[in-house]
Coordinates of C-alpha atoms and ligand atoms in Angstrom, one line a residue:
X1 CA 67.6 126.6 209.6
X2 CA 64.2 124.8 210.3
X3 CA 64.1 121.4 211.8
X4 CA 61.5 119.4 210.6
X5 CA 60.2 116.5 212.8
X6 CA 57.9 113.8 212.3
X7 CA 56.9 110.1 212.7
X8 CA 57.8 108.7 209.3
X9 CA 59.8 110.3 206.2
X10 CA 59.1 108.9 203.1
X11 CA 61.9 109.8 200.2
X12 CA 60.1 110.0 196.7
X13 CA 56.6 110.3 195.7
X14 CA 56.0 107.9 193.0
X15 CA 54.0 104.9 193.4
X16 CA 55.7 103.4 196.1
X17 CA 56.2 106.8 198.6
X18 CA 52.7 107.6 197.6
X19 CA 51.5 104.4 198.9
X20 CA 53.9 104.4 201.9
X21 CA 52.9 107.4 202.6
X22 CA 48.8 106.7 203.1
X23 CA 49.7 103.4 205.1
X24 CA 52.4 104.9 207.4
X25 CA 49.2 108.0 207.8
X26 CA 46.3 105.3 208.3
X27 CA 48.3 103.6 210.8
X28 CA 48.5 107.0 212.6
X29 CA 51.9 108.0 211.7
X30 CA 52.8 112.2 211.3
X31 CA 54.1 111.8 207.8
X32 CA 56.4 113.7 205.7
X33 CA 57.0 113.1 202.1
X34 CA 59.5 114.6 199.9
X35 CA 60.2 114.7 196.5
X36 CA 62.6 116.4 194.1
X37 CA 60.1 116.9 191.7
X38 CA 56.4 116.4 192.8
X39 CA 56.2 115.7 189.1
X40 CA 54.4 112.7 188.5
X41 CA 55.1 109.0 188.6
X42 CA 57.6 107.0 186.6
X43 CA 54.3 105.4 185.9
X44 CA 52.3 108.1 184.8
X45 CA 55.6 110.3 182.8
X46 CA 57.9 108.0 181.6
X47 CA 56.8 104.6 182.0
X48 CA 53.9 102.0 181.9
X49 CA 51.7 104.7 180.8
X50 CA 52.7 106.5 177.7
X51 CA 54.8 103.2 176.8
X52 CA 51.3 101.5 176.5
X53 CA 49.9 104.5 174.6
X54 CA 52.8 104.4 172.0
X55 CA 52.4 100.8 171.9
X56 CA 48.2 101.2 171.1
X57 CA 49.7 103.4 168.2
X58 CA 51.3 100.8 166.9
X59 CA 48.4 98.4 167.2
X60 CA 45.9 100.7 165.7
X61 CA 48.2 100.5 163.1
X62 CA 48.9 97.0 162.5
X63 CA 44.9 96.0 162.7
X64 CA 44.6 98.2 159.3
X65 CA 47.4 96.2 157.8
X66 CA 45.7 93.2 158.6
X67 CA 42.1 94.2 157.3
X68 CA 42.1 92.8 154.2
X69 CA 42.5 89.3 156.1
X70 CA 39.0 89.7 157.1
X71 CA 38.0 90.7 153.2
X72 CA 38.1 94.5 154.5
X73 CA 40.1 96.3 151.5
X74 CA 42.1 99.1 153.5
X75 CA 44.7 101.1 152.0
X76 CA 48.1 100.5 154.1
X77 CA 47.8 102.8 157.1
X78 CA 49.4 106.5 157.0
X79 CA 51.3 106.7 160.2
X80 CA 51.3 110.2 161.2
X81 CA 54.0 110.7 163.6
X82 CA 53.8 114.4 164.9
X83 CA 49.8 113.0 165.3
X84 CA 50.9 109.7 167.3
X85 CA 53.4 111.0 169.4
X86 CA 50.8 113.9 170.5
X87 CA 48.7 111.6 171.5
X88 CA 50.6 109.8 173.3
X89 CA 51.4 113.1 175.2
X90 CA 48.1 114.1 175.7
X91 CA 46.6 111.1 177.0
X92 CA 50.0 110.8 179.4
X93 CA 49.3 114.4 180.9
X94 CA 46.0 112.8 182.0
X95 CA 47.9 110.2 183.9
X96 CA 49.7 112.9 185.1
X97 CA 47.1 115.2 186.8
X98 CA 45.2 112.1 188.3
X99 CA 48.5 111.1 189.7
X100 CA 49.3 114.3 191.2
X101 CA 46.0 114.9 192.3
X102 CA 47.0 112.4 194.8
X103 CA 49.1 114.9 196.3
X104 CA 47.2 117.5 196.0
X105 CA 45.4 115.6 198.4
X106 CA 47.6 115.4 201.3
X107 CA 47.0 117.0 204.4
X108 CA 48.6 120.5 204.6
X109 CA 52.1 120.7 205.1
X110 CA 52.9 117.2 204.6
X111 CA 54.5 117.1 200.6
X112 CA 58.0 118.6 200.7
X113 CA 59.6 119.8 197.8
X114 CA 63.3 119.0 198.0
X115 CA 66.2 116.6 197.7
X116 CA 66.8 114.3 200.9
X117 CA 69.9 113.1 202.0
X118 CA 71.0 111.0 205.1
X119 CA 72.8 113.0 207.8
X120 CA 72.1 110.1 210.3
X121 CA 70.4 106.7 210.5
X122 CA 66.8 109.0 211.2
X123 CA 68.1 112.8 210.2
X124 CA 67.6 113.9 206.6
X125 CA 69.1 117.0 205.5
X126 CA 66.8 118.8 203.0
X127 CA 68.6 121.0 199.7
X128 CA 66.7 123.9 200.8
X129 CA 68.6 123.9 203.9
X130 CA 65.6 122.6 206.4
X131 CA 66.5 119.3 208.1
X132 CA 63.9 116.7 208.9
X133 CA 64.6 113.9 212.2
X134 CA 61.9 111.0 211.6
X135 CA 61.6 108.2 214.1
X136 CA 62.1 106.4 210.9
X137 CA 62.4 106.9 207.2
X138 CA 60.7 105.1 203.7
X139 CA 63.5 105.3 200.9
X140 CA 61.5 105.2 197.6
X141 CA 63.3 106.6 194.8
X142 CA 62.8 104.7 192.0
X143 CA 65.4 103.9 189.5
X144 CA 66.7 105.8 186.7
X145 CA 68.0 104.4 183.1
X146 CA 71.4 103.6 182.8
X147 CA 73.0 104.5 179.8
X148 CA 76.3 103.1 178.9
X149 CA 79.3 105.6 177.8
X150 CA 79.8 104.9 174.7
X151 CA 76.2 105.6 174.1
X152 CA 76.0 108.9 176.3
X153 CA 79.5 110.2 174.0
X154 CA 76.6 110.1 171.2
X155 CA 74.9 113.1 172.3
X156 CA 71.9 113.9 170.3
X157 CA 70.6 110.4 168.9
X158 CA 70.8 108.7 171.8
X159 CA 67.3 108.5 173.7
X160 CA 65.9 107.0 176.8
X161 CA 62.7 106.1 178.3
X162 CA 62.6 109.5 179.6
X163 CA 63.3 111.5 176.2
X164 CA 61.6 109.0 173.6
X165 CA 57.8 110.2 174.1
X166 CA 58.4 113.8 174.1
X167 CA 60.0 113.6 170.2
X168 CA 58.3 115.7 167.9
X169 CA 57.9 113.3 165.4
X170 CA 59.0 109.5 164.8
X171 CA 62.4 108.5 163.1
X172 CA 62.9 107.1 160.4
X173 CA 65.0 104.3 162.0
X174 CA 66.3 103.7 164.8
X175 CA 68.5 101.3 166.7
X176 CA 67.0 99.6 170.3
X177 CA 69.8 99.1 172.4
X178 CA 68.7 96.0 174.7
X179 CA 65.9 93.2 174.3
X180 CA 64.6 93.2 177.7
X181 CA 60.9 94.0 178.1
X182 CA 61.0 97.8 177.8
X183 CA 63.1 97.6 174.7
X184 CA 60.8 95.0 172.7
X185 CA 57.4 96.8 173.9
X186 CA 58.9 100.0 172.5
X187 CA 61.0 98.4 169.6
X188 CA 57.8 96.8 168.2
X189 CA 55.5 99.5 168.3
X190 CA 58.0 101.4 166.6
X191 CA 58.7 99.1 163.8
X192 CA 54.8 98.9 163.4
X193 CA 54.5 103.0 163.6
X194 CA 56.8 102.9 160.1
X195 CA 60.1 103.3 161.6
X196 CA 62.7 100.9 160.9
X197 CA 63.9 99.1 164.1
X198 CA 67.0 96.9 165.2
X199 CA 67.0 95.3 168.3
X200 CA 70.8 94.8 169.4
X201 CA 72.0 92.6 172.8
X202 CA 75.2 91.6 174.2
X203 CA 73.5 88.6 175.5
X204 CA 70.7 86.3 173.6
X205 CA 67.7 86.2 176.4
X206 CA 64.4 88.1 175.3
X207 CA 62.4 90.0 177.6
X208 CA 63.8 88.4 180.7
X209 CA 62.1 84.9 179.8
X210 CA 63.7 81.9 181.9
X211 CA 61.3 79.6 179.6
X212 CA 63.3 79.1 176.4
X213 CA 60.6 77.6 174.5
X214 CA 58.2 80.6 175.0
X215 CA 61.3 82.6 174.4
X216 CA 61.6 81.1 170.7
X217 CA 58.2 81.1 170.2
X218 CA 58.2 84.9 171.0
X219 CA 61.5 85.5 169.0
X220 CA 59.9 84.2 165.9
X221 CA 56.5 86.4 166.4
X222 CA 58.4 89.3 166.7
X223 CA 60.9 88.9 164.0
X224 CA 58.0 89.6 161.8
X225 CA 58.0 93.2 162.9
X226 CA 62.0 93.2 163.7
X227 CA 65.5 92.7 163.0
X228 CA 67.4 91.3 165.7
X229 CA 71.3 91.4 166.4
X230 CA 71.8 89.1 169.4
X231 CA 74.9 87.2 171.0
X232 CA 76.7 91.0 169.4
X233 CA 79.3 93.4 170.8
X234 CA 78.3 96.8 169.7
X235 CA 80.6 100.1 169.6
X236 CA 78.5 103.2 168.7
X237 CA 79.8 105.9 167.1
X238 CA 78.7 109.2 165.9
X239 CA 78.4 109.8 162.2
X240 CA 80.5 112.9 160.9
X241 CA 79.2 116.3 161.6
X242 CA 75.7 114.4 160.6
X243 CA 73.1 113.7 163.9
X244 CA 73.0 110.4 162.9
X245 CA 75.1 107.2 164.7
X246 CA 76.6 104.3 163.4
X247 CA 76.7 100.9 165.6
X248 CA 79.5 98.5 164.1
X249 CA 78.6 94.8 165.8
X250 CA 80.4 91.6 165.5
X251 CA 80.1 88.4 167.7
X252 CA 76.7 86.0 166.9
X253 CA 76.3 88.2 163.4
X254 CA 79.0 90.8 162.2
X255 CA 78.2 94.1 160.4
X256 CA 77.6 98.1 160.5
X257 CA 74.4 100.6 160.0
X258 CA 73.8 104.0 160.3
X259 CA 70.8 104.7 162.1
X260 CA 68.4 108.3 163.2
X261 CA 68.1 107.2 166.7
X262 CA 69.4 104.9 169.2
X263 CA 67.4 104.2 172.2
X264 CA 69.0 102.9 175.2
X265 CA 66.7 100.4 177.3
X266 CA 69.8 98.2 179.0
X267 CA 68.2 98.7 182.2
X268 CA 67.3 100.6 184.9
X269 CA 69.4 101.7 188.0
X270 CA 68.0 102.7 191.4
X271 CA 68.4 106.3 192.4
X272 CA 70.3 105.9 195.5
X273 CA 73.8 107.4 194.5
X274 CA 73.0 110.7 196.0
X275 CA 71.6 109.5 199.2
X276 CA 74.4 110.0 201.4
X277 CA 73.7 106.2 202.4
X278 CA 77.4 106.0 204.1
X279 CA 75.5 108.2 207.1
X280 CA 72.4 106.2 207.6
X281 CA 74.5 103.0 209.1
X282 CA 72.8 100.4 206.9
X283 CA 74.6 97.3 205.3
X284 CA 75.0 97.9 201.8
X285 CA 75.0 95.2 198.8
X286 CA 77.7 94.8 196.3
X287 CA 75.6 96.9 194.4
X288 CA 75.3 100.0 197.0
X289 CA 71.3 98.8 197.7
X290 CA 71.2 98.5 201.3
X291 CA 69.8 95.1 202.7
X292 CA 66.6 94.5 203.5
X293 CA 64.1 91.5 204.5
X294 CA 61.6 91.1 201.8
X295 CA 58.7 90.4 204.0
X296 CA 59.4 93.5 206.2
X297 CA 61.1 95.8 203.8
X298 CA 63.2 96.5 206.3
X299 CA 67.0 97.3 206.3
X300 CA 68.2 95.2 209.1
X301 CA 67.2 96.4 212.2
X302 CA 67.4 99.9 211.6
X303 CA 64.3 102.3 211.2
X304 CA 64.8 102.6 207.6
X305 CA 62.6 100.5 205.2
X306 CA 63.1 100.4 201.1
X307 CA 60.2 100.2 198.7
X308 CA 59.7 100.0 195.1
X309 CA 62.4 100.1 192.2
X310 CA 64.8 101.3 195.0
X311 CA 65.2 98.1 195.7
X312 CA 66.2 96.5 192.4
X313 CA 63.9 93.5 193.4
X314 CA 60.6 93.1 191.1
X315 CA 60.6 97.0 189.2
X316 CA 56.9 96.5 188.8
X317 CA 54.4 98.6 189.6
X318 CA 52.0 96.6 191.5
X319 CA 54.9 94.9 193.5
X320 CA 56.0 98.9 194.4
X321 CA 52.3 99.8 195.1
X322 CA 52.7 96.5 197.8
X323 CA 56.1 97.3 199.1
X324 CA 54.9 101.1 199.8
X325 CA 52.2 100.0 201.4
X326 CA 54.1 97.2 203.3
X327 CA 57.0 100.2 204.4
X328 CA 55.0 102.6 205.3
X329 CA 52.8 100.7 207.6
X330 CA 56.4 99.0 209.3
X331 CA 57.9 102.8 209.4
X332 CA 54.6 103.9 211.1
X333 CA 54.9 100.9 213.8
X334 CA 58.5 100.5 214.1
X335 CA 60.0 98.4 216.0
X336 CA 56.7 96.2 216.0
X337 CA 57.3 95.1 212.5
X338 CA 54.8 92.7 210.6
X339 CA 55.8 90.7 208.1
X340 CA 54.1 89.9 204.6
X341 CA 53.2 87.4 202.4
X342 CA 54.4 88.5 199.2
X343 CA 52.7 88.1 196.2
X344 CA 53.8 84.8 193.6
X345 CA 56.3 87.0 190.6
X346 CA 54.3 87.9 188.1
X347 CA 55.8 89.8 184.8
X348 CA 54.3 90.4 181.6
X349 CA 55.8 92.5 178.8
X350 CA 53.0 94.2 176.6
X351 CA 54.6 92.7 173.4
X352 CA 51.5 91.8 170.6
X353 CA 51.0 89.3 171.1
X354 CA 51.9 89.3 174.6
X355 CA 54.7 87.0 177.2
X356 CA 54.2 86.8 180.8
X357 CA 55.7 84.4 183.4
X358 CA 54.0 83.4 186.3
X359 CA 55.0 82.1 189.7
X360 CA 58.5 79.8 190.0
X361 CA 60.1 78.8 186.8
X362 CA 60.2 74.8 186.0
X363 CA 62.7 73.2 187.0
X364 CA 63.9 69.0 186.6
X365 CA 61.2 67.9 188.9
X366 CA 58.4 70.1 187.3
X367 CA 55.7 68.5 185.4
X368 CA 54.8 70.2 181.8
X369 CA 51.5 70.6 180.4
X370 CA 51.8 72.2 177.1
X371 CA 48.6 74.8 175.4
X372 CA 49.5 75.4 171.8
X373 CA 47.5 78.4 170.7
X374 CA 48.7 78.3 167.1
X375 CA 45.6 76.4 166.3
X376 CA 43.0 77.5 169.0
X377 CA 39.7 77.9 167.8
X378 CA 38.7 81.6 169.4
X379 CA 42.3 82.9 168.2
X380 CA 42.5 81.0 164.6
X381 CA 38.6 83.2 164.5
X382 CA 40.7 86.5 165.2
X383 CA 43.6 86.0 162.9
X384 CA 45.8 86.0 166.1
X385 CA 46.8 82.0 166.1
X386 CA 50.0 82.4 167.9
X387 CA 52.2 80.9 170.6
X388 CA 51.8 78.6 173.8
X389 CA 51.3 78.3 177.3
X390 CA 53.9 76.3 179.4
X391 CA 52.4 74.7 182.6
X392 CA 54.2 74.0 185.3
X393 CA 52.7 71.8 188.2
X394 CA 54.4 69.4 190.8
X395 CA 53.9 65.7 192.0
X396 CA 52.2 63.8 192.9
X397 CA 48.5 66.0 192.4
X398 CA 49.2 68.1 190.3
X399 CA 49.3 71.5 191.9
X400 CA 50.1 74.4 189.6
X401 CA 53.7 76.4 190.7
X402 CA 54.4 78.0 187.7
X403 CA 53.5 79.0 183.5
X404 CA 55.3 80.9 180.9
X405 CA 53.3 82.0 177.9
X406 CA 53.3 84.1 174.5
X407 CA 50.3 84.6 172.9
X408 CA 46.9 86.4 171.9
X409 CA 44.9 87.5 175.5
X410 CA 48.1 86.4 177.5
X411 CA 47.9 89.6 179.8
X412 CA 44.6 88.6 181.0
X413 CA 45.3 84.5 180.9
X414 CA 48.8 85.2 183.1
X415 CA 46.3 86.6 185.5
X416 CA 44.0 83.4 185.5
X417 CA 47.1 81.2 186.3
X418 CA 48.0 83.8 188.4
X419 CA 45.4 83.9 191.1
X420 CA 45.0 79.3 190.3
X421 CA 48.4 79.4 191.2
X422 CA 48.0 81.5 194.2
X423 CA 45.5 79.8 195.6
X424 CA 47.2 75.9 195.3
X425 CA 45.1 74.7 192.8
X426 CA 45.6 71.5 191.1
X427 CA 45.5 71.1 187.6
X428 CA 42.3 69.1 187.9
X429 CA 40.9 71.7 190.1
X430 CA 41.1 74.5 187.4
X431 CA 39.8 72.0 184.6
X432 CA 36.2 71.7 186.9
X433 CA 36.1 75.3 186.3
X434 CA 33.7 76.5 183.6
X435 CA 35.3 77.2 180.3
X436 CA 33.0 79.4 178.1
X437 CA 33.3 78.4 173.8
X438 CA 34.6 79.9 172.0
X439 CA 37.1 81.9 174.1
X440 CA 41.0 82.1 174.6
X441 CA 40.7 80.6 177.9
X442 CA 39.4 77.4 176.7
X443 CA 43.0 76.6 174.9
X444 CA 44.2 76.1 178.6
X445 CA 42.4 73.1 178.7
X446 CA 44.7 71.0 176.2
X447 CA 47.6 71.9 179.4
X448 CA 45.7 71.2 182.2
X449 CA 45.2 67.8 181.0
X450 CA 48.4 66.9 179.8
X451 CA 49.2 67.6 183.5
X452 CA 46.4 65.5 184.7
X453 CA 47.6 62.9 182.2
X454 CA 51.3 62.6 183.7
X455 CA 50.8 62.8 187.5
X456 CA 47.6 60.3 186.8
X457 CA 45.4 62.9 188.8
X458 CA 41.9 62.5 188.0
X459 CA 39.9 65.0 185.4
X460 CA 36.7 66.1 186.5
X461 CA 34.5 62.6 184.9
X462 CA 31.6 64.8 184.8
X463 CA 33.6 66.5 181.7
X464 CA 33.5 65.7 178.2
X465 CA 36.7 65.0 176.6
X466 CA 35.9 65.7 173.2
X467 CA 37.3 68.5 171.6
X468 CA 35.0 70.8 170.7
X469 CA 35.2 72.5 167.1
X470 CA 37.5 75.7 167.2
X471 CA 38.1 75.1 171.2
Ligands
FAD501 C1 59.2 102.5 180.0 C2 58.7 101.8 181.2 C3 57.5 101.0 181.1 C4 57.0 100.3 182.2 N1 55.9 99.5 182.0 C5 55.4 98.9 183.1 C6 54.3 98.1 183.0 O1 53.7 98.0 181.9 N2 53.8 97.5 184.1 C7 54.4 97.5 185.3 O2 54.0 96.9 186.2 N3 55.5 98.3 185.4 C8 56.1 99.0 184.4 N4 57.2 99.8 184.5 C9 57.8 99.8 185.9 C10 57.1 100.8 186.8 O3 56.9 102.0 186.1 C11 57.9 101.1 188.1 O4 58.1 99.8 188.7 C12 57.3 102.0 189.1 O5 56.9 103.2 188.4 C13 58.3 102.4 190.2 O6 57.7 103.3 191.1 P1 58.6 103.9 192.2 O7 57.7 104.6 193.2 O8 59.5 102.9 192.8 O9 59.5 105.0 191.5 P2 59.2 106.5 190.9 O10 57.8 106.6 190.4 O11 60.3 106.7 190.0 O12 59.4 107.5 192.1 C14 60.6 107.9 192.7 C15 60.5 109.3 193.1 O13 61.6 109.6 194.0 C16 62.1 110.9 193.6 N5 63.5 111.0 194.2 C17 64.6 110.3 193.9 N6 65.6 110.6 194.6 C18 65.2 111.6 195.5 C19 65.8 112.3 196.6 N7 67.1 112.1 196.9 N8 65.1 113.2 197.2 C20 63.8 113.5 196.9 N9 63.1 112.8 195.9 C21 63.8 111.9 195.2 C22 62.0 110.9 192.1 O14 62.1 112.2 191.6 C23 60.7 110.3 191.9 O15 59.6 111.2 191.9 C24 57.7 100.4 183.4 C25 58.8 101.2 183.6 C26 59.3 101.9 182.5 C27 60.5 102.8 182.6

């Protein structure tokens, strides 16, 4: 049996045991990482990356549909599905290879290929038999989707985050199973790549949104591209002999359709099931996640810190690329632990248009300065007038805390409010900023002075109030 022994272990190489990994190692830690799979990321295979690519299908698509808008006569787009989805494959291999290129990289003998599971608070014990004892260890092994028995009795139809992209060709319907933000990116580039999509939920909330004024606002721009079956109890069933299922609903709306496909996106689960967590001593949740301090990513005071969608926290990527980062460098100097500043949340679901919230929701004391950008001049130019953004700044000066938003550019506009936020700005601060015309960032303006407006804070007097045509 070979012992292994080393500084820091880190479990899983995705993006948050690749990142511990380098900052445990460039704070002088021997590292070890292990991974089932060395396959790629959840990023790179089954994630962000070929959901984005499935969703710039779907876009490619929709901008020919909407030609003749512009007067350009197009005939309504061919979707070629066996095409798309081998795209989508082929650009996501690329993804791939860089990722694991990152591994490639490591220093001899420091990637392991092999399950972990605790033996002891700092003693793994490897599937291949070898055992490694690590002055302390990195759990980062992701989450996995969770898919709900009568779903998984299906068999065939039923598909996944991790099945979906590697179809052969597109369905001719199918039936999304959950309206958080990985089942509405997916549903509606779907529905725009031909296929007929449902979007069914227990509960009524889309995409996570705490803002329920953004969150009609988006339910209405989507229902344009979907059907949706809210507030509904659903019991799948398979259809006959046939590969087809059937979902019966009742509850908000009542009825029963047969569809090709059902895709389960009602979340994501972390993988810790198999860790053997009962032998590493650490205080577990309700939800078997073991404790841990946010600013440390520590689990108590043991030698074992927790990073990425492990954690069930933020399953983001940049917020596991930080909390690698964070554990590995705390693994490395254990017991000398730092602590963090953590970034403000930040989520954005890649809907079209998009919806992203920004820093602390509003809440009774929060002051609201409303954008509307169903009339603003740079997206009325692009045929993309469409949605708000929701402001939220405190008493007495104004200082931004918050801002929930659908609409054209909101990926890149969350990221504006984002960093203002950040940094304490006050709504009066952001307005002396320049605003180029005609862009999408100008239609902030309308908010920040509504803000300025109710906590009487001053706006910048070397500013011209007048609204300028289109802005
Ligand atoms: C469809 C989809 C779309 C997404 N889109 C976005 C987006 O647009 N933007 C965004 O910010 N985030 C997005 N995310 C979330 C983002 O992908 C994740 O937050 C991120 O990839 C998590 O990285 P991780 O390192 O925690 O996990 P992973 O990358 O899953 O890594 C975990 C690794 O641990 C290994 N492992 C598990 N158990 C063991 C064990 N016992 N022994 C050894 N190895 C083990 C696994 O095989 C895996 O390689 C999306 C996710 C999905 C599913």
């Amino acid at each position: 049996m070979t012992e292994l022994i080393c500084d820091v272990a880190i479990i899983g190489a995705g993006t948050a045991g690749l990142a511990a990994e380098r900052s445990a190692r460039a704070a002088g830690a021997a590292t070890l990482l292990i991974d089932d799979r060395f396959a790629g990321t959840t990023c790179a295979t089954v994630g962000c990356m070929p959901s984005k690519l499935l969703i710039a299908a779907g876009k490619a698509a929709h901008h020919v549909a909407q030609a003749p808008i512009f007067g350009i006569m197009a005939p309504p787009p061919v979707v070629d599905g066996p095409a798309v989805l081998a795209r989508v494959r082929a650009e996501r291999d690329r993804f791939i290879a860089a990722t694991l290129k990152a591994v490639d990289a490591l220093p001899e003998g420091v990637a392991l290929l092999a399950r972990a599971r605790f033996t002891g608070p700092t003693t793994l014990a490897l599937d291949d038999g070898r055992t490694v004892t690590a002055k302390a260890i990195v759990i980062a092994t992701g989450a996995r989707p969770v898919v709900p028995k009568p779903y998984a009795a299906l068999g065939d139809p039923v598909l996944t985050n991790e099945t979906i992209f590697d179809l052969p060709d597109l369905p001719r319907s199918i039936a999304v199973i959950g309206a958080g933000p990985l089942g509405l990116e997916l549903a509606q580039a779907l529905a725009r790549l031909g296929v007929v999509t449902t979007v069914f939920d227990e509960g009524t909330t889309l995409a996570g949104l705490k803002d329920r004024e953004v969150e009609t606002a988006l339910r209405a721009i989507l229902e344009r591209d979907l059907t949706f079956r809210l507030g509904v109890e659903i019991v799948p069933r398979r259809e006959g002999e046939g590969d087809r299922a059937v979902l019966r609903w009742r509850g908000a709306s009542e009825g029963e359709q047969g569809f090709d496909r059902v895709l389960v996106a009602t979340g994501r689960a972390p993988q810790l099931g198999d860790l053997g967590l009962e032998a590493s001593g650490l205080t577990l949740d309700d939800h078997g996640t073991p404790r841990f301090d946010r600013a440390t990513m520590q689990c108590g005071d043991a030698p074992v810190f927790l990073a990425g969608d492990a954690d069930a926290d933020r399953p983001v990527l940049h917020e596991a690329s930080a909390e690698g980062a964070i554990a590995g460098y705390n693994a490395a100097v254990f017991p000398d632990v730092a602590r963090s500043q953590r970034m403000l949340p930040f989520a954005i679901s890649f809907t079209d248009p998009p919806v992203a919230e920004v820093g602390a929701p509003a809440d009774d004391e929060s002051v609201i300065g409303i954008a509307p950008y169903d009339d603003q001049g740079r997206a009325k130019v692009e045929a993309r007038a469409d949605g708000l953004v929701r402001i939220y700044a405190a008493r007495p000066d104004g200082r931004l805390t918050g801002a929930a938003m659908v609409g054209p550019g909101m990926d890149h506009i969350a990221h504006l409010l984002a960093w203002a936020i950040a940094r304490g700005e006050t709504a009066t601060a952001l307005l002396a900023q320049p605003f180029y015309h005609p862009t999408l960032e100008e239609g902030l303006q309308a908010g920040l002075r509504a803000i300025c407006d109710t906590v009487h804070a001053p706006i910048p007097p070397d500013q011209d109030q007048g609204a300028l045509p289109g802005a």
